[in-house]
XYZ file of C-alpha atoms in Angstrom:
393
model
C 4.112 -196.268 -70.277
C 6.355 -196.412 -67.211
C 4.743 -196.057 -63.802
C 5.460 -192.917 -61.761
C 7.661 -193.521 -58.707
C 8.019 -190.940 -55.940
C 11.700 -190.787 -55.070
C 11.238 -188.374 -52.142
C 10.276 -191.173 -49.716
C 13.306 -193.288 -50.703
C 15.651 -190.343 -50.209
C 14.225 -189.662 -46.743
C 14.636 -193.315 -45.711
C 18.190 -193.331 -47.056
C 19.045 -190.228 -45.015
C 17.623 -191.826 -41.869
C 19.577 -195.064 -42.268
C 23.012 -193.636 -43.116
C 24.742 -190.803 -41.337
C 27.620 -189.043 -43.011
C 30.484 -188.012 -40.667
C 32.436 -184.921 -41.728
C 36.106 -185.691 -42.355
C 37.381 -183.409 -39.609
C 35.465 -185.438 -36.971
C 36.779 -188.839 -38.033
C 39.103 -190.227 -35.314
C 41.304 -193.257 -35.676
C 41.821 -195.308 -32.511
C 45.334 -194.744 -31.175
C 47.542 -196.989 -29.031
C 47.815 -194.217 -26.448
C 44.129 -194.661 -25.668
C 44.721 -198.125 -24.259
C 48.427 -198.525 -23.622
C 50.937 -195.863 -22.532
C 53.850 -195.318 -24.878
C 56.250 -195.521 -21.935
C 55.099 -197.772 -19.047
C 55.418 -196.285 -15.563
C 57.917 -198.967 -14.555
C 60.220 -197.929 -17.406
C 59.888 -194.275 -16.419
C 60.733 -195.200 -12.827
C 63.826 -197.176 -13.828
C 65.003 -194.372 -16.094
C 64.573 -191.930 -13.209
C 66.469 -194.240 -10.835
C 69.275 -194.832 -13.323
C 69.721 -191.105 -13.740
C 69.555 -190.039 -10.084
C 70.852 -193.090 -8.211
C 73.613 -193.656 -10.733
C 75.081 -190.317 -9.621
C 74.151 -190.708 -5.967
C 75.284 -194.310 -5.387
C 77.929 -194.497 -8.134
C 79.561 -197.931 -8.335
C 77.025 -199.412 -5.918
C 74.031 -198.670 -8.108
C 74.356 -201.611 -10.590
C 74.240 -204.232 -7.815
C 71.488 -202.353 -5.953
C 69.501 -202.124 -9.197
C 69.714 -205.893 -9.657
C 68.587 -206.466 -6.059
C 65.668 -204.069 -6.499
C 64.468 -205.967 -9.578
C 64.743 -209.366 -7.881
C 61.774 -211.057 -6.254
C 60.962 -209.467 -2.924
C 61.834 -211.440 0.188
C 59.388 -211.548 3.085
C 59.590 -212.164 6.784
C 57.021 -213.651 9.155
C 56.265 -211.325 12.077
C 55.154 -213.652 14.868
C 51.864 -212.633 16.448
C 52.213 -213.148 20.202
C 48.458 -212.545 20.635
C 47.715 -215.776 18.785
C 47.712 -219.200 20.417
C 48.474 -221.196 17.258
C 50.469 -224.197 18.524
C 54.082 -224.587 17.400
C 53.952 -221.623 14.993
C 57.622 -220.775 15.511
C 58.765 -224.414 15.532
C 56.961 -225.097 12.256
C 58.712 -222.154 10.595
C 62.079 -223.129 12.037
C 61.568 -226.644 10.667
C 61.366 -225.054 7.206
C 64.763 -223.416 7.760
C 63.607 -220.001 9.010
C 65.472 -218.080 11.709
C 64.517 -215.120 13.887
C 66.929 -212.476 12.595
C 66.323 -210.198 15.596
C 67.393 -212.653 18.287
C 70.285 -213.996 16.182
C 71.799 -210.599 15.435
C 71.207 -209.306 18.963
C 72.838 -212.341 20.589
C 75.783 -211.970 18.227
C 76.373 -208.451 19.495
C 74.669 -208.428 22.879
C 76.909 -205.779 24.400
C 77.717 -203.135 21.845
C 80.962 -201.190 22.117
C 80.843 -198.156 19.845
C 83.845 -197.684 17.570
C 86.075 -194.670 18.019
C 85.654 -193.580 14.408
C 81.904 -193.016 14.827
C 82.400 -189.309 15.465
C 81.757 -187.241 12.359
C 81.107 -183.597 11.663
C 77.488 -182.568 11.149
C 76.163 -179.381 9.686
C 74.079 -176.832 11.586
C 71.862 -178.428 14.250
C 72.199 -182.007 13.000
C 74.436 -183.531 15.662
C 74.822 -187.097 16.769
C 73.450 -188.353 20.064
C 76.139 -189.573 22.473
C 76.783 -193.319 22.235
C 75.921 -193.796 25.903
C 72.251 -193.070 25.123
C 71.905 -195.816 22.530
C 68.880 -198.029 23.351
C 68.556 -201.771 23.530
C 66.636 -203.964 21.077
C 63.192 -205.205 22.120
C 63.371 -208.988 22.674
C 59.591 -209.374 22.331
C 59.472 -208.767 18.569
C 60.197 -211.910 16.575
C 60.505 -211.931 12.797
C 61.559 -215.119 11.020
C 63.216 -215.115 7.605
C 64.588 -217.740 5.264
C 68.404 -217.912 4.965
C 70.262 -215.483 2.726
C 69.718 -216.341 -0.925
C 66.589 -218.402 -0.189
C 63.447 -216.693 -1.506
C 61.032 -219.466 -0.572
C 57.475 -218.350 0.025
C 55.767 -218.611 3.384
C 52.558 -220.578 3.675
C 49.441 -218.590 4.631
C 49.167 -218.011 8.373
C 46.836 -220.341 10.287
C 44.252 -218.986 12.774
C 43.910 -220.185 16.340
C 40.637 -221.251 17.952
C 39.603 -217.584 18.255
C 40.385 -216.819 14.630
C 43.562 -214.857 15.421
C 46.262 -215.429 12.797
C 49.667 -216.731 13.871
C 51.959 -214.440 11.877
C 51.933 -211.471 9.521
C 53.930 -211.441 6.283
C 55.851 -208.257 5.501
C 59.186 -207.068 4.210
C 61.486 -207.889 7.131
C 63.219 -204.517 6.738
C 59.932 -202.858 7.758
C 60.498 -204.084 11.316
C 63.724 -202.070 11.689
C 62.090 -198.630 12.271
C 59.993 -200.168 15.060
C 63.091 -201.695 16.687
C 64.899 -198.359 16.442
C 61.959 -196.550 18.066
C 62.766 -198.358 21.342
C 59.287 -198.405 22.915
C 59.419 -198.760 26.706
C 56.667 -199.941 29.119
C 53.946 -197.329 29.639
C 54.744 -195.300 26.533
C 52.167 -193.517 24.411
C 52.907 -193.986 20.705
C 51.715 -192.299 17.505
C 51.926 -194.123 14.166
C 51.340 -191.164 11.876
C 50.990 -192.991 8.519
C 50.012 -196.442 9.704
C 48.285 -198.346 6.869
C 48.342 -201.156 5.915
C 49.363 -202.029 9.498
C 52.577 -204.086 9.520
C 54.552 -201.632 11.644
C 51.513 -201.104 13.885
C 51.407 -204.844 14.607
C 55.154 -204.827 15.273
C 54.699 -201.992 17.781
C 52.028 -203.982 19.602
C 54.280 -207.047 19.799
C 56.503 -205.155 22.254
C 53.662 -205.330 24.857
C 54.995 -202.004 26.120
C 52.536 -199.595 24.496
C 50.130 -198.061 26.994
C 48.197 -196.123 24.336
C 48.569 -196.299 20.548
C 47.184 -193.763 18.085
C 47.244 -195.041 14.484
C 46.370 -192.730 11.615
C 46.262 -192.724 7.836
C 44.830 -190.122 5.484
C 43.406 -192.623 2.975
C 39.976 -193.944 3.916
C 40.423 -197.191 1.963
C 43.837 -197.830 3.517
C 42.406 -197.121 6.961
C 39.701 -199.740 6.360
C 42.452 -202.181 5.392
C 44.220 -201.284 8.646
C 41.003 -202.041 10.561
C 40.733 -205.464 8.918
C 44.379 -206.230 9.664
C 44.026 -205.425 13.361
C 40.796 -207.414 13.610
C 42.582 -210.451 12.129
C 45.556 -210.274 14.486
C 44.304 -208.873 17.788
C 41.757 -210.111 20.357
C 38.662 -207.950 20.639
C 39.623 -206.633 24.070
C 42.761 -205.019 22.593
C 40.718 -203.116 20.031
C 39.178 -200.961 22.752
C 39.289 -197.222 22.011
C 41.137 -196.602 25.266
C 44.053 -198.724 24.015
C 44.107 -198.230 20.240
C 42.709 -195.092 18.639
C 42.294 -195.300 14.839
C 41.731 -192.169 12.756
C 41.703 -191.228 9.077
C 42.820 -187.613 9.028
C 45.552 -185.438 7.593
C 48.604 -186.256 9.721
C 50.006 -182.768 9.139
C 47.363 -181.374 11.503
C 48.135 -183.711 14.412
C 51.270 -181.779 15.282
C 49.094 -178.892 16.431
C 46.086 -180.737 17.844
C 48.207 -183.336 19.682
C 51.250 -181.243 20.544
C 53.651 -182.843 23.073
C 51.339 -185.851 23.551
C 53.516 -188.864 22.715
C 56.683 -190.511 23.987
C 57.396 -192.130 20.629
C 56.292 -191.169 17.097
C 56.739 -193.235 13.951
C 56.622 -191.229 10.706
C 56.674 -193.772 7.871
C 55.785 -191.337 5.118
C 54.291 -191.856 1.643
C 57.147 -192.053 -0.862
C 58.054 -193.297 -4.331
C 58.237 -196.904 -3.002
C 61.170 -197.684 -5.278
C 60.786 -201.453 -5.573
C 57.047 -201.252 -6.297
C 57.605 -198.454 -8.829
C 60.243 -200.477 -10.663
C 58.222 -203.704 -10.727
C 54.465 -203.028 -10.746
C 52.371 -200.903 -13.123
C 49.273 -200.791 -10.907
C 49.018 -197.672 -8.736
C 52.500 -196.601 -9.851
C 53.427 -193.085 -8.770
C 55.562 -192.660 -11.908
C 52.466 -192.633 -14.115
C 52.314 -189.365 -16.031
C 48.942 -188.616 -14.426
C 50.646 -188.619 -10.988
C 53.621 -186.415 -11.895
C 52.524 -183.465 -9.762
C 51.789 -185.761 -6.826
C 55.299 -187.205 -7.060
C 56.910 -183.776 -7.314
C 55.122 -182.639 -4.151
C 56.275 -185.643 -2.088
C 59.291 -183.945 -0.400
C 57.078 -181.075 0.780
C 54.445 -183.486 2.144
C 57.133 -185.585 3.836
C 58.690 -182.524 5.481
C 55.311 -181.386 6.794
C 54.533 -184.843 8.190
C 57.914 -185.122 9.912
C 57.515 -181.633 11.371
C 54.081 -182.643 12.703
C 55.633 -185.754 14.234
C 58.293 -183.647 15.973
C 55.597 -181.328 17.344
C 53.541 -184.249 18.643
C 56.529 -185.655 20.555
C 57.071 -184.832 24.201
C 60.278 -183.339 25.486
C 62.829 -186.147 25.657
C 60.804 -188.313 23.259
C 61.929 -189.849 19.991
C 60.770 -189.718 16.381
C 61.742 -192.265 13.731
C 61.394 -191.085 10.136
C 61.411 -193.778 7.447
C 60.793 -194.279 3.744
C 61.158 -197.164 1.299
C 63.066 -195.004 -1.150
C 66.732 -194.288 -1.829
C 66.097 -190.698 -2.921
C 68.129 -188.088 -1.072
C 65.364 -185.561 -1.792
C 62.954 -187.725 0.209
C 65.454 -188.713 2.888
C 68.388 -186.517 3.918
C 66.926 -183.319 2.486
C 63.569 -183.836 4.211
C 65.183 -184.444 7.609
C 67.503 -181.445 7.268
C 64.612 -179.188 6.273
C 62.348 -180.422 9.094
C 65.089 -179.929 11.707
C 65.726 -176.419 10.420
C 62.027 -175.464 10.427
C 61.498 -176.947 13.895
C 64.329 -174.788 15.252
C 63.592 -171.564 13.389
C 59.786 -171.492 13.387
C 58.824 -173.561 16.442
C 61.841 -173.163 18.702
C 62.197 -176.952 18.984
C 65.707 -178.399 19.185
C 66.092 -181.828 17.634
C 69.163 -184.042 17.768
C 69.919 -186.864 15.344
C 70.854 -190.176 16.910
C 73.785 -192.176 15.643
C 72.328 -195.460 14.377
C 75.469 -196.906 12.830
C 75.703 -199.355 15.729
C 72.182 -200.435 14.738
C 73.263 -201.051 11.148
C 76.280 -203.008 12.386
C 74.113 -205.167 14.632
C 71.886 -206.310 11.759
C 74.566 -206.451 9.074
C 74.378 -210.263 8.924
C 70.798 -210.069 7.609
C 70.715 -206.781 5.696
C 73.101 -205.079 3.304
C 73.587 -201.447 4.287
C 75.018 -199.079 1.704
C 77.758 -196.786 3.025
C 76.870 -193.248 3.972
C 77.550 -190.938 1.056
C 77.044 -187.517 2.650
C 79.012 -187.904 5.864
C 77.487 -186.068 8.773
C 73.952 -185.586 7.445
C 72.200 -188.735 8.608
C 73.093 -191.753 10.616
C 71.506 -194.745 8.904
C 71.836 -194.688 5.145
C 70.254 -196.955 2.587
C 69.700 -200.627 2.952
C 69.229 -202.957 0.033
C 69.029 -206.657 -0.688
C 66.010 -208.793 -1.436
C 64.637 -206.838 1.536
C 63.880 -203.154 1.332
C 65.096 -200.715 0.249
C 64.446 -198.680 3.355
C 65.777 -195.496 4.879
C 65.338 -194.258 8.428
C 66.564 -191.624 10.826
C 65.961 -191.294 14.554
C 65.471 -187.876 16.135
C 65.523 -186.884 19.805
C 63.412 -183.900 20.883
C 65.473 -181.929 23.391
C 62.960 -179.293 24.572
């Protein structure tokens, strides 16, 4: 006779060891979970091909190639460092100071007669007689045209202060255009990571510098940059004031406080967007952020205009070729300043500036004549856009 076996215990153990998943809850791993179907760099290039192809026309193919080439850097000499023979060592490698070369080539500028163009509404050009000089204290060395050699890491002096700062050489141009004079108070509204801030300090003309950036992490990076390139006595709060606040509010809280204001706004950073996936603003998750950029840029520029004293200057710059982020932003800010704040702003003619540095940089011709004075600039440097505004009242 067969022995009796209780099957209930086996069934219970079987239920505990195996779990049945209903069909409707079964999910197959998809590529989209780990890899986007369209990388952000491809989305950026498609966007550029569509918009810049119309905007720049026949120039766009060559500009596109330059944008996709390896970026070329310059070495901003740190005059606060006592590293021996820093400039001579770089010159021995074939580097040249593009600022002194281009300025000596055109030391006395005679404006051309055809520089007068018609401008719409309140956007008028500053008379040529008011064009500033170029600061001789800023030195930025670059390798010759076509040479994309890499710079060696900067060496510290006996105090630990580094001898030079590596940046895109085109980033120095807005600082040169700002024309800081001895005793000036200066606001760098969107300062991180600190390259333009260091360039401003190389003029040795700034009496008081306020540097600001909304991002806390970028502001910490700015702190580290200044600590690596400046002696401790220059980091005193009475000389350099560092904040991490919304720059749009400084126009009200610091109204008419500064002789010079640099507004280097957040933008699509065209070269980075076309080359690098990390932190790319063309990611689908950042679409709304990208669409709101022109509004943010207009508000920041308007705050910069408010913070400028009567007779002071504002330089607005981006590293984008987009007209929506460049010409349109400046036009809108000028209009709002006049209509809502009663502030009259005049655009300065910077074509002499573009001519002076044409041996180092390739400037694209102005497409919308009369809107802005310095159009796009592209090569292995940049791209960069800037406009200089003069507050009249």
